[in-house]
XYZ file of C-alpha atoms in Angstrom:
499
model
C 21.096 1.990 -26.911
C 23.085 4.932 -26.462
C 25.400 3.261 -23.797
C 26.301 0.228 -26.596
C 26.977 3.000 -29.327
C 28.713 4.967 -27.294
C 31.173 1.806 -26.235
C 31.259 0.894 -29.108
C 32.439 4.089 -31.000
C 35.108 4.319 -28.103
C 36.820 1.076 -29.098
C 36.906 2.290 -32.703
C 38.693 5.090 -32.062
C 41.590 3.321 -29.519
C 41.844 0.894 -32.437
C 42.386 3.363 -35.010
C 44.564 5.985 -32.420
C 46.587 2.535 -31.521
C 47.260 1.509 -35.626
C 48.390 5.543 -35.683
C 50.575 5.137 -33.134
C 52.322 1.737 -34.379
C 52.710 2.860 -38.128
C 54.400 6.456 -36.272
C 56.508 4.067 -34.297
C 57.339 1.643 -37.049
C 57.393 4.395 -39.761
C 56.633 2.093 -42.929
C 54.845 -1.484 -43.631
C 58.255 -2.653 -44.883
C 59.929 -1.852 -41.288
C 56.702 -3.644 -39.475
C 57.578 -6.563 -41.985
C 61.634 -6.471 -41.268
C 61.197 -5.773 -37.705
C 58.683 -8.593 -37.708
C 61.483 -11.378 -38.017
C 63.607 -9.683 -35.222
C 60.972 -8.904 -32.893
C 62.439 -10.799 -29.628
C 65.224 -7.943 -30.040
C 63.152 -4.947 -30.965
C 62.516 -2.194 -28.079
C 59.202 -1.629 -30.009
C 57.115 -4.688 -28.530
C 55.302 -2.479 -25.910
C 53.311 -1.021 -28.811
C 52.885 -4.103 -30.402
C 51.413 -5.465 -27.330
C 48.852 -2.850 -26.854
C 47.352 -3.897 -30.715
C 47.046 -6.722 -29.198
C 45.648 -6.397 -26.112
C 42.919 -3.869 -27.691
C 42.457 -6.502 -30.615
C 41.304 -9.151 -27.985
C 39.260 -6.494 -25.871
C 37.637 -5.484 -28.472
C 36.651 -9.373 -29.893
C 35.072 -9.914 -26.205
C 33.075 -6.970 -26.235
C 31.827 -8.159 -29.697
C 31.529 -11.862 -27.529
C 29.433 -10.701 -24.639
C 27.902 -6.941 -24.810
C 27.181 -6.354 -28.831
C 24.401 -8.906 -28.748
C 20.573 -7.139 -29.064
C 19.238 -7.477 -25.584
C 21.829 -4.758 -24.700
C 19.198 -2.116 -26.020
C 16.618 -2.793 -23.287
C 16.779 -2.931 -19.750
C 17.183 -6.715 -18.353
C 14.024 -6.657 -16.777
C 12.323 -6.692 -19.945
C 14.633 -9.466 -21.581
C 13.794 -11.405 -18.393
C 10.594 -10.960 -18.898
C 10.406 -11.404 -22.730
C 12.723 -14.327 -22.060
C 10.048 -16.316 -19.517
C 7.457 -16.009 -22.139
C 6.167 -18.881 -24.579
C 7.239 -17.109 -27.761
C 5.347 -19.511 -30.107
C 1.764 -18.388 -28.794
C 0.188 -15.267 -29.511
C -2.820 -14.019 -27.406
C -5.605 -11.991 -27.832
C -6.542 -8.846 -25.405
C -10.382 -7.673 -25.029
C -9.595 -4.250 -24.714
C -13.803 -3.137 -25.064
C -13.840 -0.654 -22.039
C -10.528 1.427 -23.266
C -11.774 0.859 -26.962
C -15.151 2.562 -25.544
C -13.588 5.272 -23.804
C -10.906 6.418 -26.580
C -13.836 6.726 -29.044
C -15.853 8.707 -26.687
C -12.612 10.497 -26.787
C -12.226 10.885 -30.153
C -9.745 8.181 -30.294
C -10.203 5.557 -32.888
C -9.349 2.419 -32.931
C -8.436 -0.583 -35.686
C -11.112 -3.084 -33.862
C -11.832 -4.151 -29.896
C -9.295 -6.974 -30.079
C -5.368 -6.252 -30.054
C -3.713 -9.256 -30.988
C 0.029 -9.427 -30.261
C 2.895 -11.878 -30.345
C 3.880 -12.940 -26.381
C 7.377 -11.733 -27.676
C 6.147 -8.513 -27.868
C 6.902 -6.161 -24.485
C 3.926 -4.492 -24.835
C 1.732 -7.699 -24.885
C 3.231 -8.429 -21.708
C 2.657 -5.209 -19.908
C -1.343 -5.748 -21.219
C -1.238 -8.852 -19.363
C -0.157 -7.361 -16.467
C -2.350 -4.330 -16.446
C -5.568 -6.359 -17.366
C -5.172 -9.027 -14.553
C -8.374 -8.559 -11.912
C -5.133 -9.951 -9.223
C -2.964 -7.703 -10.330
C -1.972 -4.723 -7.772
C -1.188 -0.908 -8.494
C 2.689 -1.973 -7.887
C 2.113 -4.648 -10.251
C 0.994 -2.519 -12.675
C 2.880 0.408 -12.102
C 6.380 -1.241 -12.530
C 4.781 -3.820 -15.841
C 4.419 -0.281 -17.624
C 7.515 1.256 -16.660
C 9.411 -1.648 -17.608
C 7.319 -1.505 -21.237
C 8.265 2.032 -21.010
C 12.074 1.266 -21.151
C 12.084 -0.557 -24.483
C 10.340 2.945 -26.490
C 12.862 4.041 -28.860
C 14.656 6.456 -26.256
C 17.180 6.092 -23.783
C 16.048 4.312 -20.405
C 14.404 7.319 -18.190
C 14.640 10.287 -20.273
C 11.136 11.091 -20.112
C 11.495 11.403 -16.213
C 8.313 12.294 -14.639
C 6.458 12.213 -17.941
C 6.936 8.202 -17.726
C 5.829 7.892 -13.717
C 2.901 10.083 -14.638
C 2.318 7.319 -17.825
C 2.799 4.852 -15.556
C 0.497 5.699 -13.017
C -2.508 6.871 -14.796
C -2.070 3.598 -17.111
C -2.343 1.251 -13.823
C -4.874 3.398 -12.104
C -7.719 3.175 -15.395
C -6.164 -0.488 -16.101
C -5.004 -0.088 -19.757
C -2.128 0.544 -21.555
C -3.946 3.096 -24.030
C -4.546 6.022 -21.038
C -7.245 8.377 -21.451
C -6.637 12.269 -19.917
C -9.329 13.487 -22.197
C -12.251 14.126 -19.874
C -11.410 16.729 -17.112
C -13.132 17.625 -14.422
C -11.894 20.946 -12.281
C -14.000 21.525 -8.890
C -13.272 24.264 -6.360
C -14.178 24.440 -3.128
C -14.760 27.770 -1.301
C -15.459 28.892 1.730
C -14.003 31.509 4.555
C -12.111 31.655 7.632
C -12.681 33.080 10.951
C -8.869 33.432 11.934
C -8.932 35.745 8.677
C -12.192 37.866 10.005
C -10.806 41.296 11.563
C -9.651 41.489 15.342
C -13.091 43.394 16.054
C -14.978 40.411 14.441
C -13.155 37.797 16.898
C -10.817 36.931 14.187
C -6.542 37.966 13.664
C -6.849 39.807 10.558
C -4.201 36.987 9.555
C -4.479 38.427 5.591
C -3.806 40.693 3.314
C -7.256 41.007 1.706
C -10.517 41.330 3.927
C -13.008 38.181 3.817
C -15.553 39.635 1.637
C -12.649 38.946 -1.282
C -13.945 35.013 -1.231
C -17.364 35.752 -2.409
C -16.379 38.118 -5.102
C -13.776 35.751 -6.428
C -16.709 33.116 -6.682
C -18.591 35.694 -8.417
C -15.601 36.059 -10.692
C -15.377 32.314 -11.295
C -18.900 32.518 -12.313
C -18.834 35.155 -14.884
C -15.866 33.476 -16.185
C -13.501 36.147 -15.580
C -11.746 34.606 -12.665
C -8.384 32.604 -13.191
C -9.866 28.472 -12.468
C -12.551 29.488 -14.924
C -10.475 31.510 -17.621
C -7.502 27.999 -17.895
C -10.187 25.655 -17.260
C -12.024 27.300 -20.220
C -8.946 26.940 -22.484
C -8.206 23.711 -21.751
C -11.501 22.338 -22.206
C -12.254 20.658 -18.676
C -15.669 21.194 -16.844
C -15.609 23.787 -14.331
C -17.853 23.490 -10.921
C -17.865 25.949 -8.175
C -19.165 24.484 -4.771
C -19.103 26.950 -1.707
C -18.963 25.060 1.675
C -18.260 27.780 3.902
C -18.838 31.548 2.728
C -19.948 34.009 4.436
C -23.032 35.971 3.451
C -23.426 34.322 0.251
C -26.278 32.163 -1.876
C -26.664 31.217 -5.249
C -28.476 33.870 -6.038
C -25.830 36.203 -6.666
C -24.479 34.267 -9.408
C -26.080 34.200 -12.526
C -24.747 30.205 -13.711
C -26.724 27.166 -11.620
C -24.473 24.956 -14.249
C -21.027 26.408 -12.812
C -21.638 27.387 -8.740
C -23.573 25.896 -6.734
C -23.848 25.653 -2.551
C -23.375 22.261 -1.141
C -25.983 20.816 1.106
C -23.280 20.220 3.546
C -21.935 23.677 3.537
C -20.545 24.982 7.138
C -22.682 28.173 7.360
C -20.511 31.181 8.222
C -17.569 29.406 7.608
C -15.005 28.260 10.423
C -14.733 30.203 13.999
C -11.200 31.550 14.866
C -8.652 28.738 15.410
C -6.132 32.049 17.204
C -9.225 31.736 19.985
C -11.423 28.419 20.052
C -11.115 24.958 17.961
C -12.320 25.822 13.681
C -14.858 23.075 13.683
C -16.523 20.461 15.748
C -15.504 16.663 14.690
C -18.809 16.656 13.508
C -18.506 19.562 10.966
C -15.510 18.001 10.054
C -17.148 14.856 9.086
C -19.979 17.143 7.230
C -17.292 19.091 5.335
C -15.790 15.677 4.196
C -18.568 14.835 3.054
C -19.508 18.127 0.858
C -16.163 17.237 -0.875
C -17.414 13.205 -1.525
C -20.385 14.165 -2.200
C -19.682 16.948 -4.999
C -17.578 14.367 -7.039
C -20.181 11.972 -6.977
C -22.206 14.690 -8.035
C -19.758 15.591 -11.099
C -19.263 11.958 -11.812
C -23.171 11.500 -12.965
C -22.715 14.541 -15.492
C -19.131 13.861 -16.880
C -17.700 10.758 -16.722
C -14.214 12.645 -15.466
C -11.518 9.993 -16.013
C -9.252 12.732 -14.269
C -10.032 15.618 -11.685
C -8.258 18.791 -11.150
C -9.459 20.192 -7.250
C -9.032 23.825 -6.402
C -10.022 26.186 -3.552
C -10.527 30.061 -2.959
C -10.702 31.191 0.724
C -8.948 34.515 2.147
C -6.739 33.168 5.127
C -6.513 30.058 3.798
C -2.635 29.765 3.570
C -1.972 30.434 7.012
C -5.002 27.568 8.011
C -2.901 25.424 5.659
C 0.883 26.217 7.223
C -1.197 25.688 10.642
C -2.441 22.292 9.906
C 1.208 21.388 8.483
C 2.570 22.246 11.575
C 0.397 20.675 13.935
C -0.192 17.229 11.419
C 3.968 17.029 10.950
C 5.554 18.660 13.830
C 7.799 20.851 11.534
C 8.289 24.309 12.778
C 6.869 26.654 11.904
C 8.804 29.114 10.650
C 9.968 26.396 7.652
C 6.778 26.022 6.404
C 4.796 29.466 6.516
C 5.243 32.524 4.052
C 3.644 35.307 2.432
C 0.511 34.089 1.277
C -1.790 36.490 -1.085
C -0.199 39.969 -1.274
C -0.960 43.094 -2.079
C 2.336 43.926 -4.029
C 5.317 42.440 -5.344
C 7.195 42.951 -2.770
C 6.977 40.819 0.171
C 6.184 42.134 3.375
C 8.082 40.395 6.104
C 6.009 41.721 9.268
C 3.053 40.189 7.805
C 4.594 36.822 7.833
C 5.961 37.367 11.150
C 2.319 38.374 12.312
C 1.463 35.021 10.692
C 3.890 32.590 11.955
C 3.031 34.589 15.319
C -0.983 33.748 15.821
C -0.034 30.050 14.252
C 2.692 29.231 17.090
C 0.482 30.498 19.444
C -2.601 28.556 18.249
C -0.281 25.541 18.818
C 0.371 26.380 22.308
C -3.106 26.200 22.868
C -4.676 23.319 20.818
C -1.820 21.283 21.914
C -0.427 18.080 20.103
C -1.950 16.735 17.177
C 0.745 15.682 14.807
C -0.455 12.281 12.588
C -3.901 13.087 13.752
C -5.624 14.686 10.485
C -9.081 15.194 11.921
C -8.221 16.465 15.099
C -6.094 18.927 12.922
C -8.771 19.488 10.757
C -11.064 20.194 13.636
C -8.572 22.172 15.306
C -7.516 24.633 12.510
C -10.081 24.581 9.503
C -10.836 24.678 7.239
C -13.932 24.295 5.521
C -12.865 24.039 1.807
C -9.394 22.019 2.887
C -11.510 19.140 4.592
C -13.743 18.997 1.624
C -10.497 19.085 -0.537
C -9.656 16.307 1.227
C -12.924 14.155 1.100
C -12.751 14.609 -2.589
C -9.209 13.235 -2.806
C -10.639 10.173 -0.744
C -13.427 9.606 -2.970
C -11.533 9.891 -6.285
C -8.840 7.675 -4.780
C -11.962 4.952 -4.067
C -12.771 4.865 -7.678
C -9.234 5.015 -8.745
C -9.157 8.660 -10.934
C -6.470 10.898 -11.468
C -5.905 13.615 -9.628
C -3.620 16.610 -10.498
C -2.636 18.606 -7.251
C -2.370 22.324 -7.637
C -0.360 24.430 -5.329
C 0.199 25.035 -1.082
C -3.595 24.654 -0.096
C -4.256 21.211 -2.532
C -1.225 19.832 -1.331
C -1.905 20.332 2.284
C -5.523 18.466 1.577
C -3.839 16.210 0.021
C -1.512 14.767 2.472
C -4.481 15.057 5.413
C -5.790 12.986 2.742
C -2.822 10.572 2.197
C -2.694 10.418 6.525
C -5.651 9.484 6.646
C -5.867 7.120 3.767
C -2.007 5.822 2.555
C -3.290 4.222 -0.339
C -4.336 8.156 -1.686
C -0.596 8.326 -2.523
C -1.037 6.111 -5.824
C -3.213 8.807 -7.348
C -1.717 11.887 -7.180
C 0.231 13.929 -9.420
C 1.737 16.809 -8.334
C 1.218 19.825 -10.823
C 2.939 22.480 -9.798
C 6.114 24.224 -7.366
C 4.456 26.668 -5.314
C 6.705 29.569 -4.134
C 5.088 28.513 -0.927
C 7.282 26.563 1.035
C 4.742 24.638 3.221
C 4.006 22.938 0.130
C 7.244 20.976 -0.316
C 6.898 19.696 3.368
C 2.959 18.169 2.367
C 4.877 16.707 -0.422
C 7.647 15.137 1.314
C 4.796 13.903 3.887
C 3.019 12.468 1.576
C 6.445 10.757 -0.316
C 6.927 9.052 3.179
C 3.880 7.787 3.594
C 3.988 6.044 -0.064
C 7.535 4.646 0.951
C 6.138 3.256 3.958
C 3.565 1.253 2.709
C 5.544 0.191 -0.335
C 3.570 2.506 -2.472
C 5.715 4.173 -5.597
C 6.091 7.459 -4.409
C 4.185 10.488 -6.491
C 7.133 12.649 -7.850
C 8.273 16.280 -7.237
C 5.856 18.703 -9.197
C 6.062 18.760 -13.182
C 5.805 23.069 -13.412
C 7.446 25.515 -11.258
C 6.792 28.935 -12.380
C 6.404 29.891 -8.502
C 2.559 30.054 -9.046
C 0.699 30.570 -6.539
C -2.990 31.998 -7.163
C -4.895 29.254 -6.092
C -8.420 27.978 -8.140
C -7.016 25.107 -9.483
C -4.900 27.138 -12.253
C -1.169 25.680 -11.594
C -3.117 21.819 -11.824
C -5.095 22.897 -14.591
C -2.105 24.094 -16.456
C -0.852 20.756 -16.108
C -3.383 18.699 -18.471
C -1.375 18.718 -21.717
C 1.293 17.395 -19.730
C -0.755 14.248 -18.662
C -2.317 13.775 -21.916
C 1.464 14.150 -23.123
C 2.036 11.158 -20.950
C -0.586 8.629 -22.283
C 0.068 9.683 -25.620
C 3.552 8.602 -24.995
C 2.409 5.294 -23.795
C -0.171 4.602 -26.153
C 1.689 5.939 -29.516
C 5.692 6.024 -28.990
C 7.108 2.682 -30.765
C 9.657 0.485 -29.286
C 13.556 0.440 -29.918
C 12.742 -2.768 -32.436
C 9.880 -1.379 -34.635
C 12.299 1.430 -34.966
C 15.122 -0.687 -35.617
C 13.080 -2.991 -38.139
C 11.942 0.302 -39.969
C 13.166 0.046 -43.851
C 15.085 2.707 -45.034
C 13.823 4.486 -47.851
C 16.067 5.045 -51.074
């Protein structure tokens, strides 16, 4: 729309600047008129030519662009085009009807009936097809999308996000209502103190895990605090720390330890291999398991995952580096501080017991579990197993920061098809993170899935617990609003104009 009216406002004003400039040239109607019958002789008939030549320019444009399919892109007059236009159908919509009143949604009736002229109808179509694939999908909504009363794209990652969540849950009418945040804790032997076999690789001692799931509990502690606020339900699942039982929290409904938990957390990948295969498996399985788990209680048609584990950023930057092959002085940085000010030797320490973990683990890049087994850790495999099992029922899942991400793309190596359901929350000032994301953007473009955008906050977050991810829910509920509500450039158009 706003490339016709532009055009066309353009042509106006050359027609009106070129009648200017001919009545300045020709100074008075009566000379146009007298100059008229000698015009073979006059020196004037390069300006007369330009009227011209703008008069028939402007009479094609009117031909062969100023016709009403220029206000949507062609794909959708294509597709509006191939469609019987006398019929009308009639889509069963009873599961999203279900789920939007459980939502407080309501609706006019569990039938939409809609001309086969009408874009949206033909996106339903699309969506609702058992044959239909994500891709399908995907690019059937996108291409709805582009005839909303806006310009085509100017909701950037607002409309992927619309997009995607609409052809994961199969409807057109999204739901982001029911939320679902789950952490995963645990603790880290390359974190434990040199004296305790470990390389004191952070700034807080280990003990700082259990008291932040304390924290969670009591509601005091960031994950619990936003997921509070933003109405989602909050569990707490430690699979790995040390020295602590459920005891010591006074909310069964909040934290809880898995049955799969790695007792004592991982050993110290600086000295010996974080986990056995086996634990590996077992941690995967916490994470599956603790989403089934959620599922039977909530009904989450979108899951925020989170994690709290001292020493977990230089695991993460570790597994990175040995999964990718990137260096690793591109991809490791400060971590949890202790002040504002960044303190270079630590990272140096860091990047110093990863590169020589690497030298002694050896190769592993594109191999997630050996990775996994190699460097830990406990929480980031079961991160990962709950990314797998969401992606197997097709939910949402918003990705928080460095640690999420990292999961994520173990995740996505493991399982390409992963890529379709993530959507990345938030920049971390970590800058590991952006090379899991551009892992994880390859591995969609190589198996022809639509790649998951570059994060929708960056306020260089970077506490961890879900909160950057969680922060991130109005913006997905922004997003199937937008598909469900905004009208199309026609109903606009058609709207009567009140005197």
């Amino acid at each position: 729309m706003g490339d016709y009216l532009g055009a066309t406002i353009c042509v106006t004003e050359i027609i009106i600047l070129t009648l200017i400039y001919v009545l300045q040239s020709l100074n008075s109607w009566e000379r146009i008129l007298f100059r008229a019958v000698h015009i073979v002789d006059d020196q004037n008939i390069p300006t007369l030519v330009q009227f011209f030549v703008v008069m028939l320019c402007t009479t094609l444009w009117c031909c062969f662009v100023g016709h009403p399919p220029v206000f949507v892109r062609e794909s959708v007059v294509a597709i509006l085009e191939s469609t019987n236009q006398d019929d009308e159908i009639q889509i069963r919509l009873n599961t999203t009807t279900q789920n939007n009143k459980a939502d407080g949604k309501q609706e006019n009736g569990d039938i939409i009936t809609e001309s086969k002229t009408s874009s949206r109808s033909v996106a339903e179509k699309i969506v609702l097809d058992n044959l239909s694939t994500f891709n399908d999908r995907y690019e059937a909504v996108l291409t709805y999308m582009d005839s909303l009363a806006k310009p085509v794209g100017s909701l950037g990652t607002l409309e992927d996000w619309a997009a995607r969540l609409a052809s994961l849950q199969r409807s057109c009418v999204p739901s982001a209502e029911r939320v679902t945040c789950i952490i995963f804790c645990a603790d880290h032997g390359v974190a434990a103190s040199e004296a305790d076999g470990g390389a004191s690789c952070s700034s807080y001692p280990q003990f700082v895990t259990r008291k932040i799931v304390q924290g969670l509990d009591a509601g005091l502690a960031g994950g619990s605090v936003l997921s509070r606020m933003h109405g989602a339900t909050l569990y707490v699942i430690d699979v790995g720390v040390l020295n602590h039982d459920d005891s010591s929290c006074s909310s069964s409904d909040i934290v809880s330890t898995s049955v799969h938990k790695l007792v004592g957390g991982t050993k110290s990948f600086s000295v010996e291999h974080a986990m056995s295969i086996e634990q590996v498996e077992q941690c995967l399985l916490a994470g599956k398991t603790a989403v089934r788990d959620s599922l039977e209680k909530t009904s989450a048609n979108v899951f925020v995952f989170g994690e709290v584990g001292i020493g977990n950023t230089t695991t993460s930057s570790a597994i990175l580096a040995a999964l990718t092959g990137i260096e690793v002085d591109k991809l490791c940085d400060a971590g949890a501080t202790v002040g504002r000010t960044v303190d270079e030797s630590a990272i140096q320490k860091k990047r110093t017991i990863i590169s020589q973990a690497l030298q002694l683990h050896g190769n592993t890049v594109g191999k997630p579990m050996l990775a996994l087994a190699k460097y830990g850790g406990a929480e980031i495999a079961s991160l990962a197993g709950a990314i797998l099992e969401a992606c197997d029922r097709n939910i949402a899942v918003l990705v928080d920061g460095f640690i999420v991400s990292t999961a994520a793309a173990v995740a996505a190596h493991m399982c390409p098809s992963v890529c379709r359901i993530l959507f990345f929350a938030t920049k971390s000032s970590e800058r590991g993170q952006q090379i899991a994301i551009e892992s994880i953007q390859s591995i969609a473009r190589e198996h022809k899935i639509p790649a998951p955008p570059t994060p929708a906050i960056h306020m260089s977050l970077r506490l961890g617990e879900g909160t950057g991810a969680i922060m991130a829910i109005p913006i997905l509920r922004s997003a199937a609003t937008v598909l469900s509500d905004f009208g199309t450039l026609e109903e606009v158009m058609n709207l009567e104009i009140k005197k």
